Coordinates of C-alpha atoms in Angstrom, one line a residue:
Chain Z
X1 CA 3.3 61.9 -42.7
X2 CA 2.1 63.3 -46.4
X3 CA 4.3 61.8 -48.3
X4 CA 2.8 59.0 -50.1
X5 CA 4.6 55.0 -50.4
X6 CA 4.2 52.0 -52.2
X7 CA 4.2 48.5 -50.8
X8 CA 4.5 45.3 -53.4
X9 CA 1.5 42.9 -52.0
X10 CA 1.2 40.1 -53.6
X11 CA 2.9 40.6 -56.6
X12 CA 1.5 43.9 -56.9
X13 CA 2.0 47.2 -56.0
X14 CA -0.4 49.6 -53.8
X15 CA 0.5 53.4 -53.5
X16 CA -0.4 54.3 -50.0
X17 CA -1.1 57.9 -49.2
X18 CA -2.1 60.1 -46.0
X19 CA -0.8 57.1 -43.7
X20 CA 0.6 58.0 -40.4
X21 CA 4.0 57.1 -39.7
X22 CA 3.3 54.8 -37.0
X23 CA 0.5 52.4 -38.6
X24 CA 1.6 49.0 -38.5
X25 CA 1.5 46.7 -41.3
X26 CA -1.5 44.9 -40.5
X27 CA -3.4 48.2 -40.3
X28 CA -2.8 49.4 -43.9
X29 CA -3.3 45.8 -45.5
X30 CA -6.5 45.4 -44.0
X31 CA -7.6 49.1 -43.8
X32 CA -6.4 51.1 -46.5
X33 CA -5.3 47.8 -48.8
X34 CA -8.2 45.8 -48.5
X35 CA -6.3 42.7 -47.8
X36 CA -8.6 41.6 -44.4
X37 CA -6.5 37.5 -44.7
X38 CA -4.7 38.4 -42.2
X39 CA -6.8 39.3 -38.6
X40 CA -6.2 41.7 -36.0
X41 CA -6.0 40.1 -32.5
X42 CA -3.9 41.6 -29.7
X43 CA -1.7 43.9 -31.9
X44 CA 1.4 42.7 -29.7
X45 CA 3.1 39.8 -31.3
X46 CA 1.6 37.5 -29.1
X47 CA -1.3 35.1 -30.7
X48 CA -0.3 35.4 -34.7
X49 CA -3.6 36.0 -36.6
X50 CA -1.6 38.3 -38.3
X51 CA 0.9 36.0 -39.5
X52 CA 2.4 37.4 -43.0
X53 CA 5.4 36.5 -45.1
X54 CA 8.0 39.7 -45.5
X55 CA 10.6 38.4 -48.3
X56 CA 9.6 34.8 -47.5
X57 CA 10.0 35.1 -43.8
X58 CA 7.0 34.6 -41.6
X59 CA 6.5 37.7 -39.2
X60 CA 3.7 39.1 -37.6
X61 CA 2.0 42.1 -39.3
X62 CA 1.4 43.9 -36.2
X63 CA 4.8 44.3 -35.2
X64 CA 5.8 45.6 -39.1
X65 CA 5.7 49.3 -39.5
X66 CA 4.6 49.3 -43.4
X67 CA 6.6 52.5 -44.1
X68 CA 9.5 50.4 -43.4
X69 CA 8.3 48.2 -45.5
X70 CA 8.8 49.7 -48.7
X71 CA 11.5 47.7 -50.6
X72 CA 9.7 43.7 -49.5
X73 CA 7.9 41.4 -51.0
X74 CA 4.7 41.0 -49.2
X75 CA 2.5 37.8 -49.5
X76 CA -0.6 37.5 -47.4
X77 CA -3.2 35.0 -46.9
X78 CA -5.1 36.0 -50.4
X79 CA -1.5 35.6 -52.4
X80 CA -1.4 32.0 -51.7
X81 CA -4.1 31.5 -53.4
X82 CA -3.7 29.9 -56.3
X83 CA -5.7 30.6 -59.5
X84 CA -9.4 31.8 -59.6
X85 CA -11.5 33.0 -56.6
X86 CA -12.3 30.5 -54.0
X87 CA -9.4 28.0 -54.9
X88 CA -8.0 26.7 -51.9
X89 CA -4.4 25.8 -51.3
X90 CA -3.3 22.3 -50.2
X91 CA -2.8 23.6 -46.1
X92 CA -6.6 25.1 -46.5
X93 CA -7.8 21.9 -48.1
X94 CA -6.5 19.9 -45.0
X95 CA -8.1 22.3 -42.6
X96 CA -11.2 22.2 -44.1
X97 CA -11.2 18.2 -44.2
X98 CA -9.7 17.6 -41.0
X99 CA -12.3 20.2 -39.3
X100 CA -9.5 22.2 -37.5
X101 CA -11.2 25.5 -38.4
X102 CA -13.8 26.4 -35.4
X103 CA -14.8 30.7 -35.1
X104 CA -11.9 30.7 -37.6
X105 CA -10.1 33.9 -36.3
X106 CA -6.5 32.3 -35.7
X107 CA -7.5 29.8 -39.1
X108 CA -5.3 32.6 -41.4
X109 CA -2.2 32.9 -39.3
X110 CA -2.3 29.0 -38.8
X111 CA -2.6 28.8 -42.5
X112 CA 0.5 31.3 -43.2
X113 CA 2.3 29.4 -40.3
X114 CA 1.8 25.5 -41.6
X115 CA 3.5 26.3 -45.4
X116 CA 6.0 28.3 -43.8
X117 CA 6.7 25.3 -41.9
X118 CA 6.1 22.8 -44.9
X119 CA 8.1 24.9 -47.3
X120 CA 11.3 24.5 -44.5
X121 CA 10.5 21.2 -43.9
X122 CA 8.9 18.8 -46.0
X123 CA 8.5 16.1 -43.3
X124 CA 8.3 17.7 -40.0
X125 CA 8.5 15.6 -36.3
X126 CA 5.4 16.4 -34.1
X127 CA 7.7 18.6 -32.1
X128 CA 8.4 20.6 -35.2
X129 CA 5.2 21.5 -36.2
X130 CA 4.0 22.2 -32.2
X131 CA 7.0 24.1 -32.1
X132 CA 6.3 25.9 -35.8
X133 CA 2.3 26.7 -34.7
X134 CA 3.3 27.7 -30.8
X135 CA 3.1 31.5 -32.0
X136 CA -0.2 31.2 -33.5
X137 CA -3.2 31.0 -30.4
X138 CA -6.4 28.7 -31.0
X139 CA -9.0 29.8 -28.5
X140 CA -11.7 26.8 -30.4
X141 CA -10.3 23.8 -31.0
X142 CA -7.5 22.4 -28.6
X143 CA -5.1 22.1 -31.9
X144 CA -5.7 18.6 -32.3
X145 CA -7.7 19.1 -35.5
X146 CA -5.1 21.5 -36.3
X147 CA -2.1 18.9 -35.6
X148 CA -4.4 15.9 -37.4
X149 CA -5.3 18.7 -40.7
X150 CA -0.9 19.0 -40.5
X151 CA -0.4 15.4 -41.0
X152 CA -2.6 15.5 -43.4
X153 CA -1.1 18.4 -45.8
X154 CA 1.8 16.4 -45.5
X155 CA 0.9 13.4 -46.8
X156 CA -0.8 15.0 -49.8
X157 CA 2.2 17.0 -50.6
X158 CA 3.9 13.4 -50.7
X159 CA 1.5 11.8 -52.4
X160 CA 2.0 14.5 -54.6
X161 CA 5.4 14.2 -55.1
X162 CA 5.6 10.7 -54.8
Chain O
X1 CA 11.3 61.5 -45.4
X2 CA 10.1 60.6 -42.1
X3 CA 11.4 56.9 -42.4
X4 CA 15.1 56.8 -42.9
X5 CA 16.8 53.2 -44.4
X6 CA 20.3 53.6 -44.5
X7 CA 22.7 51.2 -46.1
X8 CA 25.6 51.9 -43.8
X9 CA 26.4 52.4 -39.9
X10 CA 27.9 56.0 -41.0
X11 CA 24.7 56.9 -43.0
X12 CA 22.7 55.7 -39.9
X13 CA 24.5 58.0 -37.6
X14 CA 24.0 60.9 -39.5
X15 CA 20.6 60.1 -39.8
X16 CA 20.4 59.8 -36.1
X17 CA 22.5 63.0 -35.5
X18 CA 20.5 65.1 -38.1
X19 CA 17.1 64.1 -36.4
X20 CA 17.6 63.9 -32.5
X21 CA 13.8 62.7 -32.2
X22 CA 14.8 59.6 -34.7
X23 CA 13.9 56.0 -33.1
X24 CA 16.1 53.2 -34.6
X25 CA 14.0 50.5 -35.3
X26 CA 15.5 47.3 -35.6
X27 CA 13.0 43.9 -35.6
X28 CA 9.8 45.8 -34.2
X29 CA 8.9 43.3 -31.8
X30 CA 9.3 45.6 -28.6
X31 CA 8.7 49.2 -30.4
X32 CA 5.6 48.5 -32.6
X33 CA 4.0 46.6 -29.2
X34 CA 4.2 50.5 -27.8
X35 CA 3.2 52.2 -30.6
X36 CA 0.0 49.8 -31.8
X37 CA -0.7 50.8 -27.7
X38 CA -0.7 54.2 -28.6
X39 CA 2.3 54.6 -25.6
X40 CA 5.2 55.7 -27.9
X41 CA 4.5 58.3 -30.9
X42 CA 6.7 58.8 -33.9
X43 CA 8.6 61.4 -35.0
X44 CA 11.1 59.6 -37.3
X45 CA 12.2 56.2 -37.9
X46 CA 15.8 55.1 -38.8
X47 CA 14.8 51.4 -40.0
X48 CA 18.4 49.5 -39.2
X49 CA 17.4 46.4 -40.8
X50 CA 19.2 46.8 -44.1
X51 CA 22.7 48.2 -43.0
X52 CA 25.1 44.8 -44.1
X53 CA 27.4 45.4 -41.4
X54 CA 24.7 45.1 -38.7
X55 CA 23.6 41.7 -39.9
X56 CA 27.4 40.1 -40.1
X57 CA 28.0 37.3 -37.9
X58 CA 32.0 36.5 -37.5
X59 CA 34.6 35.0 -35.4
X60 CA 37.3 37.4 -34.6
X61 CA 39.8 35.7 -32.3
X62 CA 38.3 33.4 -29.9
X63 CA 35.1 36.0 -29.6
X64 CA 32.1 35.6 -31.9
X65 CA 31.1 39.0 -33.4
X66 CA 27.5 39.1 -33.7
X67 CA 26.2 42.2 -35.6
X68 CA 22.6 43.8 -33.7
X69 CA 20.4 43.1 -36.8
X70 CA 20.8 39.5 -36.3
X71 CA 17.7 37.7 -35.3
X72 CA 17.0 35.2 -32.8
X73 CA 15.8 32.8 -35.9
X74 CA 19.8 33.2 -37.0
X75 CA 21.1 33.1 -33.6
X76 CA 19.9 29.5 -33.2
X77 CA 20.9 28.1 -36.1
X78 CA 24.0 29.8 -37.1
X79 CA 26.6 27.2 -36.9
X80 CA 29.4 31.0 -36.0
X81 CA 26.3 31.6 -33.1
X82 CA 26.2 28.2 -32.2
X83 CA 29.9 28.3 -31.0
X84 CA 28.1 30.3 -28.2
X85 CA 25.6 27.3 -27.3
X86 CA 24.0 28.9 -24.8
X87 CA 23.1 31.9 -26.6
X88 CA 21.4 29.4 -29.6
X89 CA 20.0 27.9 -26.3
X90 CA 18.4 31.1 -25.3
X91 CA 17.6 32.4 -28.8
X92 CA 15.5 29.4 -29.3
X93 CA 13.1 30.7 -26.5
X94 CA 12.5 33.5 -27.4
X95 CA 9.0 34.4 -28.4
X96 CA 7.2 32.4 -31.4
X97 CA 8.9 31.6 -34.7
X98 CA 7.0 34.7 -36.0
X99 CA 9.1 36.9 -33.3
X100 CA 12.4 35.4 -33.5
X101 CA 12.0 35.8 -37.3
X102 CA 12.2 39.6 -36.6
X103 CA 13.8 40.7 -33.0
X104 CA 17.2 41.1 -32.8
X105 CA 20.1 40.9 -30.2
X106 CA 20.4 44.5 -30.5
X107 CA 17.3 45.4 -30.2
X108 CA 17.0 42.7 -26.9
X109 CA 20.1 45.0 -26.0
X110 CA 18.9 48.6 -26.6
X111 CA 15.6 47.9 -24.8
X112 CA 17.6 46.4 -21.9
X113 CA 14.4 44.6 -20.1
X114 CA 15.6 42.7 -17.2
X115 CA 13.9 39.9 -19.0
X116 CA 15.4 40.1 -22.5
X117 CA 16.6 36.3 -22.7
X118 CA 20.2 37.1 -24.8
X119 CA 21.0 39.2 -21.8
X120 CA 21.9 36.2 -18.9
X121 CA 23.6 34.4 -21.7
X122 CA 26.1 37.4 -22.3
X123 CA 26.7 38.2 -18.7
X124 CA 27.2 34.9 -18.2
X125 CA 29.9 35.3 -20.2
X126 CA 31.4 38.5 -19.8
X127 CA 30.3 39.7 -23.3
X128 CA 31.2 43.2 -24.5
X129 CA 28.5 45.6 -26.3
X130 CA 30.1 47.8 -29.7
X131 CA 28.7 50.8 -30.0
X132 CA 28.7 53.4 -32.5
X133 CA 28.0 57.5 -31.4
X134 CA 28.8 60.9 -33.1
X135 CA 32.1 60.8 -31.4
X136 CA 33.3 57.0 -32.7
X137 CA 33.3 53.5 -31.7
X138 CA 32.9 52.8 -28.3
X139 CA 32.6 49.4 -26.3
X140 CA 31.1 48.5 -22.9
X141 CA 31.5 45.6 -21.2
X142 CA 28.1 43.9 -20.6
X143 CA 28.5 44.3 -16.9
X144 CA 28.5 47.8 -17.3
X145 CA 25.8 48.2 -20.1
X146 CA 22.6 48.3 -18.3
X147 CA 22.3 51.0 -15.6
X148 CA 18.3 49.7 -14.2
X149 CA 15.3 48.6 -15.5
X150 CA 15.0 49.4 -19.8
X151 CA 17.9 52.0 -18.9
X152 CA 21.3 51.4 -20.2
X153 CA 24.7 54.0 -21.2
X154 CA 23.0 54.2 -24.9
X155 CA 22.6 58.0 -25.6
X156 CA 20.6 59.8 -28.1
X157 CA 22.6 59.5 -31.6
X158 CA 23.7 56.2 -30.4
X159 CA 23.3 52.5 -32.3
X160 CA 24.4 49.0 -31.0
X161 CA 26.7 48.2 -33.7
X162 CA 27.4 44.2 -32.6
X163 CA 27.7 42.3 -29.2
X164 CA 31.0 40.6 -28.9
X165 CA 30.5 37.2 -27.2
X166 CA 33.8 35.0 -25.8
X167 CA 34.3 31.6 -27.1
X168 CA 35.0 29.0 -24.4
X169 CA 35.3 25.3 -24.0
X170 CA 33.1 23.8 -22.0
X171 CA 29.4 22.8 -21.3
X172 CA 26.7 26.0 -21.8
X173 CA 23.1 26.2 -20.5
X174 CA 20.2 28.3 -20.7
X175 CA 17.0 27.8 -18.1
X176 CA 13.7 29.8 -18.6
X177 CA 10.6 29.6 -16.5
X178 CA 7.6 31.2 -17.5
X179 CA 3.8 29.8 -17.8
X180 CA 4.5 28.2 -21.0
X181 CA 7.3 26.9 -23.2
X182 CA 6.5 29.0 -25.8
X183 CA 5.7 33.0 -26.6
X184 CA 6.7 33.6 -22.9
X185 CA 8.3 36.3 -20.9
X186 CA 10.8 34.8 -18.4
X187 CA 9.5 34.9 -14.9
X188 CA 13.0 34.0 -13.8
X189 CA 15.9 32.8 -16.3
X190 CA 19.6 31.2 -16.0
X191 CA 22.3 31.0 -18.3
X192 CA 25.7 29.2 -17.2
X193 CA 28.9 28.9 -18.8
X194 CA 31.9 26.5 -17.6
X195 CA 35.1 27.8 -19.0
X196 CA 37.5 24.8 -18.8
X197 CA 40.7 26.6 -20.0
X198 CA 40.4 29.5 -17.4
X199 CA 38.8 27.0 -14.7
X200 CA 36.2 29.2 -14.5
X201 CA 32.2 29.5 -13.7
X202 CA 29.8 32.4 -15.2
X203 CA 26.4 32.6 -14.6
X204 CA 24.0 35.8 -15.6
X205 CA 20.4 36.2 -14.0
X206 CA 17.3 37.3 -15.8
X207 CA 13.9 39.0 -14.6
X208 CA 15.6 38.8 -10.9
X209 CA 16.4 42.1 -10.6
X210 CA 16.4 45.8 -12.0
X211 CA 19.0 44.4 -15.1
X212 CA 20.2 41.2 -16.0
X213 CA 22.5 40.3 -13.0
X214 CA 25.9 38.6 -12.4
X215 CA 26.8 36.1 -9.4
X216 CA 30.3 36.6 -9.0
X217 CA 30.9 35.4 -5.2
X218 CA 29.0 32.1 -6.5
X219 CA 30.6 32.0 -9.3
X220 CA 34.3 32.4 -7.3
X221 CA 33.4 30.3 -4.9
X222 CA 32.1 27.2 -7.1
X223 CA 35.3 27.3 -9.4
X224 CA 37.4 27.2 -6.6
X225 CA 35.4 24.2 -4.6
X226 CA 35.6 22.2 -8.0
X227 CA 37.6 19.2 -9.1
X228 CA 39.1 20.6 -12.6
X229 CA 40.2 17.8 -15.6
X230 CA 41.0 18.9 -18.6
X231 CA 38.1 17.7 -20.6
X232 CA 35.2 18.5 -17.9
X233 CA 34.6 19.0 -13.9
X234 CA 33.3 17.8 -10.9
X235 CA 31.5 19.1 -7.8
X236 CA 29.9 17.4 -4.5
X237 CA 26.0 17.5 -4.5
X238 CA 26.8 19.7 -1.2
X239 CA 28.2 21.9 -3.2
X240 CA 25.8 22.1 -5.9
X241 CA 23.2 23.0 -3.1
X242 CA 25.4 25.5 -1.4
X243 CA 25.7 27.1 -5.3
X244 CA 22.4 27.1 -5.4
X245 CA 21.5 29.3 -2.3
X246 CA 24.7 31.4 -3.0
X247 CA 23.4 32.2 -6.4
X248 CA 20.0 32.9 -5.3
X249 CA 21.8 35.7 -2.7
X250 CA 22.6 37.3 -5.8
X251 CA 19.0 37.7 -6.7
X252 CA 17.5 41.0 -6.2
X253 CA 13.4 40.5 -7.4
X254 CA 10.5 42.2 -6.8
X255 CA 6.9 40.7 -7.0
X256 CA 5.5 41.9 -9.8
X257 CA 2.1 40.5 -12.3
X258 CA 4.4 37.9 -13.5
X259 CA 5.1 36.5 -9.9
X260 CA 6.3 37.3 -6.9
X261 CA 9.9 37.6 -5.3
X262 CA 9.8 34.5 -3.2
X263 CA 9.1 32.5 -6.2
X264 CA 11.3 33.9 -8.2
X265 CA 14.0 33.1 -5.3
X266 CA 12.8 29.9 -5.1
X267 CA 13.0 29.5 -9.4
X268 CA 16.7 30.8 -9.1
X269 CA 17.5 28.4 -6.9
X270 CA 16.5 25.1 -8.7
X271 CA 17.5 26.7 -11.7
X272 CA 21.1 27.0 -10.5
X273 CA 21.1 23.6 -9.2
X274 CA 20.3 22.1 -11.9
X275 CA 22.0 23.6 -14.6
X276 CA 25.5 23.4 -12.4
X277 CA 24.3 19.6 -12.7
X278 CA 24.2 19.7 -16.3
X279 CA 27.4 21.1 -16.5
X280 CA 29.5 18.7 -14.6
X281 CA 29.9 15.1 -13.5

């Protein structure tokens, strides 16, 4: 495949040329993009390091093809971001405090998955937010850091609000 | 350009018949798991995502017309899908939110795995499959969809266009067993449908056989055997054991890395039981 296409990343766009047609999305944001937020794990759907949004929706990057890609909004890991280099976002924050981050390979795709969740639902149950993370495989910590660093985003996004 | 988006079922066809060595791509969750393997090679994509009529969920007398772009994360929250409860039911089991988010009933159709978990649920109830080919509109009932293990009557130039699912009153269920709740491939699944109008049983297998299967005698024999009221129905506990070995007759597994015939018998078995259970008293 010669032709070259653009994908919107973040806000911005990135021409991408010389791809072959079957590269996933993962592939060209961490190897022809330079966007390495979101891991490569089993490249089959199946432990979510990858986790990505597509137009808001939390998918898996591995099971994207990027040429078909063309015409989404694409947020990674590094768009969430907010403001200057190193700022951490509220879900990060909690991780880092709660110490739910162990080799932290799945730590991304948790990350992406927790304000997907959080964004949908505010205040979840505990079954909500097993059921929300049960796509994204922690090989370190047992999730109960994970659960606990959760809770925790919660309650400062209603302390913030509140 | 070797990836095709088209905005229309017509445009998608002609896509497909221009380019014979097209795949459709729908929700990537079974075709990208091939090609990141390096087991499938492209030649051409025709990316279905985008075509409105594909993602239109509607009730058209008594049957709920669900288009083959719709995900499993619509299909259990839909309040159209959730007139089919079993299907929400099943939906919900599928994968991980990340996967539901993407696959799509017609893409759990077109790859026609005996363990795609829509497929008991529209057996169970006598669904019907819409497709669209060079030579017009076509549809299959579900029963004669799948013809063995990822095979089914789709040809090349073909698209699943929607699945249309019957409406029925009366108690739906959907059993899965696997090694975990979630991001699991069924070792053995169960859906059931009572339908309280037509006094009538359905029940469709999973990962039991070559395609999803069908227990008709069972299902014959358990509507007859049953007490019938209006607003539910009643069966002996001898007869709910009895449904449970005549369902498991229908059965045809192998043993396979997931597990082995006998327990998947065995699975069938409770898993008949106990959703007949659920359904009546």
């Amino acid at each position: 495949m010669s032709e070259m296409y653009v994908l919107r990343v973040n806000g911005d766009e990135h021409g991408v040329a010389d791809a072959w047609l079957g590269e996933s999305l993962l592939y060209v944001l961490r190897e022809r993009l330079g966007f390495p937020g979101a891991k490569a794990g089993c490249e089959q759907g199946e432990c979510g390091s990858c986790s990505v949004f597509v137009d808001t929706t939390l998918v898996c990057a591995c099971l994207v093809l990027a040429a078909a890609a063309v015409d989404s909004e694409i947020t990674t890991l590094e768009g969430l971001q907010p403001g200057e280099r190193g700022a951490v976002t509220d879900v990060q924050r909690a991780f880092v405090e709660t110490g739910a981050v162990q080799c932290g390979f799945c730590t991304p795709g948790l990350i992406m998955a927790v304000h997907a969740l959080l964004d949908a639902d505010p205040e979840p149950t505990d079954l909500a937010v097993r059921e929300a993370i049960s796509g994204n495989l922690c090989r370190c910590t047992g999730y109960g850091r994970i659960l606990e660093a959760v809770e925790v985003a919660v309650d400062a996004r209603r302390g913030a609000v509140g | 350009m070797p990836v095709i988006v088209p905005e229309s079922v017509e445009s998608a066809l002609a896509a497909l018949a221009a380019f014979p060595d097209a795949t459709v791509l729908a929700g990537g969750t079974d075709l990208m798991v091939e090609v990141n393997d390096g087991r499938r090679s492209l030649a051409r994509v025709v990316a279905v995502g985008r075509v409105p009529e594909l993602a239109d969920i509607r009730v058209d007398d008594a049957t709920v017309v669900i288009g083959a772009a719709t995900t499993f994360a619509r299909l259990e929250l839909d309040p159209v899908a959730r007139l089919v409860p079993a299907l929400a039911l099943a939906a919900r089991t599928v994968g991980s939110p990340q996967i539901r988010n993407a696959a799509t009933i017609g893409g759990n159709l077109a790859t026609a795995s005996p363990a795609g978990d829509a497929l008991p649920v529209l057996v169970a109830l006598g669904a019907s499959v819409e497709i669209a080919g060079m030579y017009g509109r076509r549809l299959i009932p579900i029963a004669e969809f799948f013809t063995g293990p990822k095979r089914s009557v789709l040809e090349v130039g073909d698209l699943v266009v929607a699945v249309r699912v019957p409406i029925r009153r009366g108690p739906q269920d959907y059993l899965k067993v696997g090694v975990r709740n979630a991001m699991v491939i069924a070792v053995a699944s169960l859906a059931i449908a009572v339908d309280l109008d037509r006094q009538r049983v359905g029940i469709g297998l999973g990962s039991v056989g070559p395609t999803a299967l069908d227990a008709p005698e069972a299902c014959s024999w358990v509507a007859a055997r049953a007490r019938w009221r209006g607003d539910g129905v009643e069966v002996t506990d001898d007869d709910v054991v009895e449904f449970g070995e005549r369902v498991t007759d229908a059965a045809r597994p192998i043993d396979d890395h997931r597990g082995t015939a006998q327990y998947r018998r065995h699975a069938v078995g409770v898993m008949a039981r106990r959703a007949l259970r659920r359904c009546t008293g």
